[in-house]
């Protein structure tokens, strides 16, 4: 059984897949307590993998986004295999502190200051920008490196930084701009 905070159908709002319809599976619980975290994930219901997959399959899209909380604490090969057998593409939103199942199709790593990265394979890096030194995160091998404004509040600052450091791309949280989950 796994503790699930919510399962909902929306569009990926962030990063390289922004705009793609996806079912979000939000796991309860995290190993970090980021002051800026925009998600209350502590409450949850225990669900079996069969129940999780059944709920996911109520929606017609292929992409499933495992998030939280920190999904890296809670997911394993068995769940990823079951989602694959149901025909799904499995994407994970992680803070990067945990080793993930290798079969995951897409890893979005959002590293946090003062943590040690244990994730082995990263497809995109997506840093919440608050004026910190983000240059070390360019050394993480990935297809794309995104900076994301914090709660859409410092977009100008992020744009100015990216124009000076064009290795980065802007990730807007479009779901917050268009008021969808
Ligand atoms: C709620 S976290 C859950 C997954 C994982 N714990 C992590 O931090 O990547 C999902 C994404 O939202 C980002 N995020 C959290 N709070 C934010 C905020 N206030 N503004 C912008 N992005 C935020 C995180 O950095 C992460 O990329
Ligand atoms: N629409 C939408 N896109 C998202 N991308 C990552 C999210 C997350 O909380 O992990 C998220 C979210 O909460 N909503
Ligand atoms: S690691 Fe992710 S879920 Fe955990 S507190 Fe930070 S932003 Fe929130
Ligand atoms: Mg979110």
mmCIF file of N, CA and C in Angstrom, residues 1-101:
data_model
loop_
_atom_site.group_PDB
_atom_site.id
_atom_site.type_symbol
_atom_site.label_atom_id
_atom_site.label_comp_id
_atom_site.label_asym_id
_atom_site.label_seq_id
_atom_site.Cartn_x
_atom_site.Cartn_y
_atom_site.Cartn_z
ATOM 1 N N UNK A 1 0.847 -1.197 0.000
ATOM 2 C CA UNK A 1 0.000 0.000 0.000
ATOM 3 C C UNK A 1 0.884 1.249 0.000
ATOM 4 N N UNK A 2 0.386 2.283 -0.666
ATOM 5 C CA UNK A 2 1.146 3.539 -0.744
ATOM 6 C C UNK A 2 0.206 4.675 -0.352
ATOM 7 N N UNK A 3 0.772 5.689 0.346
ATOM 8 C CA UNK A 3 -0.064 6.800 0.822
ATOM 9 C C UNK A 3 -0.167 7.869 -0.268
ATOM 10 N N UNK A 4 -1.390 8.037 -0.765
ATOM 11 C CA UNK A 4 -1.633 8.937 -1.903
ATOM 12 C C UNK A 4 -2.400 10.160 -1.422
ATOM 13 N N UNK A 5 -1.848 11.319 -1.713
ATOM 14 C CA UNK A 5 -2.476 12.584 -1.331
ATOM 15 C C UNK A 5 -3.611 12.940 -2.297
ATOM 16 N N UNK A 6 -3.330 12.771 -3.608
ATOM 17 C CA UNK A 6 -4.370 13.056 -4.612
ATOM 18 C C UNK A 6 -3.957 12.457 -5.943
ATOM 19 N N UNK A 7 -4.984 12.124 -6.738
ATOM 20 C CA UNK A 7 -4.777 11.734 -8.137
ATOM 21 C C UNK A 7 -5.707 12.627 -8.953
ATOM 22 N N UNK A 8 -5.131 13.353 -9.926
ATOM 23 C CA UNK A 8 -5.976 14.261 -10.705
ATOM 24 C C UNK A 8 -5.474 14.353 -12.137
ATOM 25 N N UNK A 9 -6.392 14.750 -13.005
ATOM 26 C CA UNK A 9 -6.105 14.865 -14.450
ATOM 27 C C UNK A 9 -5.989 16.336 -14.800
ATOM 28 N N UNK A 10 -4.862 16.709 -15.404
ATOM 29 C CA UNK A 10 -4.661 18.110 -15.783
ATOM 30 C C UNK A 10 -3.664 18.158 -16.943
ATOM 31 N N UNK A 11 -3.051 19.312 -17.148
ATOM 32 C CA UNK A 11 -1.955 19.451 -18.109
ATOM 33 C C UNK A 11 -0.666 19.631 -17.330
ATOM 34 N N UNK A 12 0.419 18.998 -17.782
ATOM 35 C CA UNK A 12 1.716 19.303 -17.187
ATOM 36 C C UNK A 12 1.927 20.810 -17.328
ATOM 37 N N UNK A 13 2.150 21.479 -16.223
ATOM 38 C CA UNK A 13 2.269 22.929 -16.262
ATOM 39 C C UNK A 13 3.700 23.424 -16.363
ATOM 40 N N UNK A 14 4.677 22.531 -16.209
ATOM 41 C CA UNK A 14 6.062 22.972 -16.019
ATOM 42 C C UNK A 14 7.013 22.212 -16.956
ATOM 43 N N UNK A 15 8.145 22.857 -17.266
ATOM 44 C CA UNK A 15 9.232 22.149 -17.942
ATOM 45 C C UNK A 15 8.961 21.814 -19.396
ATOM 46 N N UNK A 16 9.731 20.858 -19.909
ATOM 47 C CA UNK A 16 9.735 20.540 -21.340
ATOM 48 C C UNK A 16 8.403 19.985 -21.835
ATOM 49 N N UNK A 17 7.634 19.347 -20.947
ATOM 50 C CA UNK A 17 6.355 18.750 -21.358
ATOM 51 C C UNK A 17 5.167 19.656 -21.046
ATOM 52 N N UNK A 18 5.410 20.923 -20.779
ATOM 53 C CA UNK A 18 4.305 21.839 -20.457
ATOM 54 C C UNK A 18 3.253 21.793 -21.552
ATOM 55 N N UNK A 19 2.021 21.677 -21.136
ATOM 56 C CA UNK A 19 0.905 21.606 -22.080
ATOM 57 C C UNK A 19 0.433 20.207 -22.380
ATOM 58 N N UNK A 20 1.197 19.196 -21.949
ATOM 59 C CA UNK A 20 0.836 17.804 -22.233
ATOM 60 C C UNK A 20 -0.175 17.294 -21.207
ATOM 61 N N UNK A 21 -1.291 16.717 -21.649
ATOM 62 C CA UNK A 21 -2.253 16.162 -20.692
ATOM 63 C C UNK A 21 -1.619 15.019 -19.897
ATOM 64 N N UNK A 22 -1.882 14.993 -18.614
ATOM 65 C CA UNK A 22 -1.235 13.998 -17.742
ATOM 66 C C UNK A 22 -2.094 13.732 -16.512
ATOM 67 N N UNK A 23 -2.004 12.506 -16.027
ATOM 68 C CA UNK A 23 -2.589 12.182 -14.723
ATOM 69 C C UNK A 23 -1.488 12.337 -13.688
ATOM 70 N N UNK A 24 -1.754 13.119 -12.658
ATOM 71 C CA UNK A 24 -0.807 13.336 -11.570
ATOM 72 C C UNK A 24 -1.140 12.408 -10.416
ATOM 73 N N UNK A 25 -0.131 11.684 -9.944
ATOM 74 C CA UNK A 25 -0.280 10.868 -8.734
ATOM 75 C C UNK A 25 0.614 11.509 -7.685
ATOM 76 N N UNK A 26 -0.018 12.126 -6.691
ATOM 77 C CA UNK A 26 0.752 12.841 -5.672
ATOM 78 C C UNK A 26 0.897 11.993 -4.410
ATOM 79 N N UNK A 27 2.129 11.581 -4.137
ATOM 80 C CA UNK A 27 2.420 10.792 -2.942
ATOM 81 C C UNK A 27 2.521 11.707 -1.726
ATOM 82 N N UNK A 28 2.135 11.175 -0.598
ATOM 83 C CA UNK A 28 2.185 11.938 0.647
ATOM 84 C C UNK A 28 3.556 11.776 1.305
ATOM 85 N N UNK A 29 4.137 12.885 1.763
ATOM 86 C CA UNK A 29 5.373 12.803 2.544
ATOM 87 C C UNK A 29 6.605 13.183 1.765
ATOM 88 N N UNK A 30 7.492 13.926 2.435
ATOM 89 C CA UNK A 30 8.733 14.391 1.820
ATOM 90 C C UNK A 30 9.849 14.383 2.855
ATOM 91 N N UNK A 31 11.080 14.246 2.379
ATOM 92 C CA UNK A 31 12.247 14.296 3.280
ATOM 93 C C UNK A 31 12.759 15.725 3.462
ATOM 94 N N UNK A 32 12.227 16.687 2.687
ATOM 95 C CA UNK A 32 12.662 18.083 2.823
ATOM 96 C C UNK A 32 11.478 18.942 3.267
ATOM 97 N N UNK A 33 11.794 20.133 3.698
ATOM 98 C CA UNK A 33 10.742 21.091 4.073
ATOM 99 C C UNK A 33 11.102 22.452 3.466
ATOM 100 N N UNK A 34 11.023 22.549 2.142
ATOM 101 C CA UNK A 34 11.369 23.793 1.470
ATOM 102 C C UNK A 34 10.398 24.888 1.932
ATOM 103 N N UNK A 35 10.951 26.036 2.306
ATOM 104 C CA UNK A 35 10.098 27.120 2.820
ATOM 105 C C UNK A 35 9.092 27.569 1.766
ATOM 106 N N UNK A 36 9.465 27.453 0.480
ATOM 107 C CA UNK A 36 8.606 27.953 -0.598
ATOM 108 C C UNK A 36 7.644 26.912 -1.141
ATOM 109 N N UNK A 37 7.646 25.703 -0.586
ATOM 110 C CA UNK A 37 6.868 24.603 -1.189
ATOM 111 C C UNK A 37 5.408 24.996 -1.372
ATOM 112 N N UNK A 38 4.902 24.790 -2.590
ATOM 113 C CA UNK A 38 3.540 25.219 -2.920
ATOM 114 C C UNK A 38 2.512 24.103 -2.734
ATOM 115 N N UNK A 39 2.900 23.005 -2.112
ATOM 116 C CA UNK A 39 2.028 21.827 -2.051
ATOM 117 C C UNK A 39 1.842 21.333 -0.624
ATOM 118 N N UNK A 40 0.587 21.172 -0.209
ATOM 119 C CA UNK A 40 0.344 20.489 1.071
ATOM 120 C C UNK A 40 0.036 19.036 0.729
ATOM 121 N N UNK A 41 0.927 18.173 1.136
ATOM 122 C CA UNK A 41 0.851 16.778 0.680
ATOM 123 C C UNK A 41 0.755 15.801 1.839
ATOM 124 N N UNK A 42 0.686 16.285 3.083
ATOM 125 C CA UNK A 42 0.808 15.368 4.225
ATOM 126 C C UNK A 42 -0.378 14.417 4.354
ATOM 127 N N UNK A 43 -1.588 14.910 4.095
ATOM 128 C CA UNK A 43 -2.748 14.022 4.242
ATOM 129 C C UNK A 43 -2.758 13.022 3.094
ATOM 130 N N UNK A 44 -3.379 11.885 3.320
ATOM 131 C CA UNK A 44 -3.419 10.898 2.247
ATOM 132 C C UNK A 44 -4.211 9.676 2.618
ATOM 133 N N UNK A 45 -4.467 8.856 1.582
ATOM 134 C CA UNK A 45 -5.215 7.615 1.719
ATOM 135 C C UNK A 45 -4.324 6.473 1.263
ATOM 136 N N UNK A 46 -4.320 5.381 2.007
ATOM 137 C CA UNK A 46 -3.548 4.209 1.592
ATOM 138 C C UNK A 46 -4.226 3.570 0.385
ATOM 139 N N UNK A 47 -3.472 3.362 -0.687
ATOM 140 C CA UNK A 47 -4.023 2.711 -1.892
ATOM 141 C C UNK A 47 -3.090 1.581 -2.320
ATOM 142 N N UNK A 48 -3.683 0.513 -2.840
ATOM 143 C CA UNK A 48 -2.880 -0.572 -3.423
ATOM 144 C C UNK A 48 -2.440 -0.137 -4.825
ATOM 145 N N UNK A 49 -1.431 -0.831 -5.367
ATOM 146 C CA UNK A 49 -0.983 -0.501 -6.729
ATOM 147 C C UNK A 49 -2.117 -0.723 -7.734
ATOM 148 N N UNK A 50 -2.925 -1.768 -7.502
ATOM 149 C CA UNK A 50 -4.053 -2.027 -8.401
ATOM 150 C C UNK A 50 -5.026 -0.845 -8.379
ATOM 151 N N UNK A 51 -5.278 -0.316 -7.186
ATOM 152 C CA UNK A 51 -6.209 0.826 -7.075
ATOM 153 C C UNK A 51 -5.631 2.075 -7.744
ATOM 154 N N UNK A 52 -4.318 2.281 -7.578
ATOM 155 C CA UNK A 52 -3.673 3.446 -8.199
ATOM 156 C C UNK A 52 -3.788 3.347 -9.723
ATOM 157 N N UNK A 53 -3.448 2.178 -10.267
ATOM 158 C CA UNK A 53 -3.479 2.007 -11.725
ATOM 159 C C UNK A 53 -4.918 2.113 -12.246
ATOM 160 N N UNK A 54 -5.859 1.552 -11.494
ATOM 161 C CA UNK A 54 -7.271 1.641 -11.909
ATOM 162 C C UNK A 54 -7.707 3.105 -11.996
ATOM 163 N N UNK A 55 -7.324 3.894 -10.998
ATOM 164 C CA UNK A 55 -7.701 5.322 -10.995
ATOM 165 C C UNK A 55 -7.034 6.054 -12.166
ATOM 166 N N UNK A 56 -5.739 5.778 -12.360
ATOM 167 C CA UNK A 56 -4.989 6.413 -13.460
ATOM 168 C C UNK A 56 -5.648 6.108 -14.805
ATOM 169 N N UNK A 57 -6.113 4.862 -14.958
ATOM 170 C CA UNK A 57 -6.658 4.416 -16.247
ATOM 171 C C UNK A 57 -8.065 4.936 -16.516
ATOM 172 N N UNK A 58 -8.624 5.681 -15.563
ATOM 173 C CA UNK A 58 -9.924 6.322 -15.826
ATOM 174 C C UNK A 58 -9.775 7.475 -16.821
ATOM 175 N N UNK A 59 -8.532 7.911 -17.026
ATOM 176 C CA UNK A 59 -8.296 9.072 -17.895
ATOM 177 C C UNK A 59 -7.614 8.614 -19.173
ATOM 178 N N UNK A 60 -7.879 9.312 -20.305
ATOM 179 C CA UNK A 60 -7.435 8.784 -21.600
ATOM 180 C C UNK A 60 -5.983 9.072 -21.976
ATOM 181 N N UNK A 61 -5.266 9.893 -21.194
ATOM 182 C CA UNK A 61 -3.919 10.286 -21.628
ATOM 183 C C UNK A 61 -2.898 9.188 -21.336
ATOM 184 N N UNK A 62 -1.733 9.298 -21.995
ATOM 185 C CA UNK A 62 -0.666 8.304 -21.817
ATOM 186 C C UNK A 62 0.265 8.697 -20.666
ATOM 187 N N UNK A 63 0.439 10.012 -20.442
ATOM 188 C CA UNK A 63 1.454 10.438 -19.465
ATOM 189 C C UNK A 63 0.932 10.403 -18.028
ATOM 190 N N UNK A 64 1.741 9.781 -17.177
ATOM 191 C CA UNK A 64 1.467 9.769 -15.732
ATOM 192 C C UNK A 64 2.633 10.472 -15.059
ATOM 193 N N UNK A 65 2.342 11.413 -14.166
ATOM 194 C CA UNK A 65 3.396 12.136 -13.464
ATOM 195 C C UNK A 65 3.347 11.764 -11.982
ATOM 196 N N UNK A 66 4.388 11.094 -11.527
ATOM 197 C CA UNK A 66 4.485 10.726 -10.110
ATOM 198 C C UNK A 66 5.161 11.888 -9.396
ATOM 199 N N UNK A 67 4.462 12.462 -8.410
ATOM 200 C CA UNK A 67 4.989 13.623 -7.722
ATOM 201 C C UNK A 67 4.638 13.528 -6.238
ATOM 202 N N UNK A 68 4.748 14.619 -5.541
ATOM 203 C CA UNK A 68 4.445 14.558 -4.117
ATOM 204 C C UNK A 68 4.448 15.956 -3.513
ATOM 205 N N UNK A 69 4.945 16.013 -2.322
ATOM 206 C CA UNK A 69 5.821 15.128 -1.607
ATOM 207 C C UNK A 69 7.020 14.686 -2.458
ATOM 208 N N UNK A 70 7.747 13.721 -1.950
ATOM 209 C CA UNK A 70 8.899 13.209 -2.703
ATOM 210 C C UNK A 70 8.629 11.777 -3.153
ATOM 211 N N UNK A 71 8.274 11.593 -4.456
ATOM 212 C CA UNK A 71 7.947 10.251 -4.929
ATOM 213 C C UNK A 71 9.113 9.278 -4.829
ATOM 214 N N UNK A 72 10.345 9.816 -4.889
ATOM 215 C CA UNK A 72 11.516 8.937 -4.794
ATOM 216 C C UNK A 72 11.551 8.129 -3.496
ATOM 217 N N UNK A 73 10.860 8.580 -2.483
ATOM 218 C CA UNK A 73 10.811 7.838 -1.219
ATOM 219 C C UNK A 73 9.871 6.647 -1.305
ATOM 220 N N UNK A 74 8.946 6.703 -2.247
ATOM 221 C CA UNK A 74 7.800 5.779 -2.178
ATOM 222 C C UNK A 74 7.628 4.880 -3.377
ATOM 223 N N UNK A 75 8.285 5.167 -4.506
ATOM 224 C CA UNK A 75 8.009 4.378 -5.717
ATOM 225 C C UNK A 75 9.044 3.269 -5.893
ATOM 226 N N UNK A 76 8.664 2.246 -6.653
ATOM 227 C CA UNK A 76 9.586 1.136 -6.926
ATOM 228 C C UNK A 76 9.290 0.538 -8.299
ATOM 229 N N UNK A 77 10.104 -0.464 -8.679
ATOM 230 C CA UNK A 77 9.947 -1.109 -9.990
ATOM 231 C C UNK A 77 8.552 -1.684 -10.186
ATOM 232 N N UNK A 78 7.984 -2.247 -9.124
ATOM 233 C CA UNK A 78 6.683 -2.922 -9.262
ATOM 234 C C UNK A 78 5.621 -1.937 -9.748
ATOM 235 N N UNK A 79 5.593 -0.745 -9.168
ATOM 236 C CA UNK A 79 4.584 0.247 -9.575
ATOM 237 C C UNK A 79 4.854 0.736 -11.003
ATOM 238 N N UNK A 80 6.121 1.020 -11.309
ATOM 239 C CA UNK A 80 6.453 1.511 -12.659
ATOM 240 C C UNK A 80 6.110 0.439 -13.699
ATOM 241 N N UNK A 81 6.429 -0.837 -13.397
ATOM 242 C CA UNK A 81 6.110 -1.941 -14.324
ATOM 243 C C UNK A 81 4.607 -2.026 -14.563
ATOM 244 N N UNK A 82 3.849 -1.896 -13.489
ATOM 245 C CA UNK A 82 2.396 -2.019 -13.618
ATOM 246 C C UNK A 82 1.836 -0.881 -14.483
ATOM 247 N N UNK A 83 2.385 0.315 -14.321
ATOM 248 C CA UNK A 83 1.938 1.448 -15.162
ATOM 249 C C UNK A 83 2.346 1.231 -16.616
ATOM 250 N N UNK A 84 3.540 0.682 -16.826
ATOM 251 C CA UNK A 84 3.964 0.367 -18.194
ATOM 252 C C UNK A 84 3.045 -0.674 -18.824
ATOM 253 N N UNK A 85 2.689 -1.688 -18.056
ATOM 254 C CA UNK A 85 1.805 -2.749 -18.596
ATOM 255 C C UNK A 85 0.444 -2.177 -18.955
ATOM 256 N N UNK A 86 0.064 -1.090 -18.272
ATOM 257 C CA UNK A 86 -1.210 -0.420 -18.600
ATOM 258 C C UNK A 86 -1.027 0.560 -19.765
ATOM 259 N N UNK A 87 0.168 0.597 -20.347
ATOM 260 C CA UNK A 87 0.403 1.426 -21.541
ATOM 261 C C UNK A 87 0.804 2.855 -21.244
ATOM 262 N N UNK A 88 1.188 3.125 -19.996
ATOM 263 C CA UNK A 88 1.457 4.518 -19.598
ATOM 264 C C UNK A 88 2.939 4.891 -19.746
ATOM 265 N N UNK A 89 3.176 6.188 -19.917
ATOM 266 C CA UNK A 89 4.520 6.799 -19.940
ATOM 267 C C UNK A 89 4.721 7.390 -18.553
ATOM 268 N N UNK A 90 5.799 6.983 -17.889
ATOM 269 C CA UNK A 90 5.949 7.333 -16.472
ATOM 270 C C UNK A 90 7.004 8.413 -16.283
ATOM 271 N N UNK A 91 6.529 9.558 -15.817
ATOM 272 C CA UNK A 91 7.386 10.701 -15.550
ATOM 273 C C UNK A 91 7.424 10.915 -14.027
ATOM 274 N N UNK A 92 8.565 11.363 -13.530
ATOM 275 C CA UNK A 92 8.699 11.576 -12.079
ATOM 276 C C UNK A 92 9.221 12.976 -11.807
ATOM 277 N N UNK A 93 8.609 13.640 -10.845
ATOM 278 C CA UNK A 93 9.085 14.938 -10.339
ATOM 279 C C UNK A 93 9.815 14.649 -9.029
ATOM 280 N N UNK A 94 11.113 14.917 -8.992
ATOM 281 C CA UNK A 94 11.873 14.558 -7.796
ATOM 282 C C UNK A 94 12.824 15.671 -7.365
ATOM 283 N N UNK A 95 13.093 15.704 -6.058
ATOM 284 C CA UNK A 95 14.121 16.638 -5.575
ATOM 285 C C UNK A 95 15.528 16.066 -5.778
ATOM 286 N N UNK A 96 15.621 14.837 -6.254
ATOM 287 C CA UNK A 96 16.906 14.256 -6.647
ATOM 288 C C UNK A 96 17.689 13.600 -5.526
ATOM 289 N N UNK A 97 17.149 13.587 -4.317
ATOM 290 C CA UNK A 97 17.906 13.028 -3.188
ATOM 291 C C UNK A 97 17.798 11.508 -3.092
ATOM 292 N N UNK A 98 16.913 10.920 -3.909
ATOM 293 C CA UNK A 98 16.675 9.475 -3.812
ATOM 294 C C UNK A 98 17.065 8.778 -5.115
ATOM 295 N N UNK A 99 17.450 7.503 -5.020
ATOM 296 C CA UNK A 99 17.679 6.680 -6.210
ATOM 297 C C UNK A 99 16.311 6.222 -6.721
ATOM 298 N N UNK A 100 16.087 6.381 -8.022
ATOM 299 C CA UNK A 100 14.776 6.053 -8.604
ATOM 300 C C UNK A 100 14.819 4.718 -9.334
ATOM 301 N N UNK A 101 13.656 4.076 -9.525
ATOM 302 C CA UNK A 101 13.609 2.876 -10.372
ATOM 303 C C UNK A 101 14.125 3.220 -11.768
#
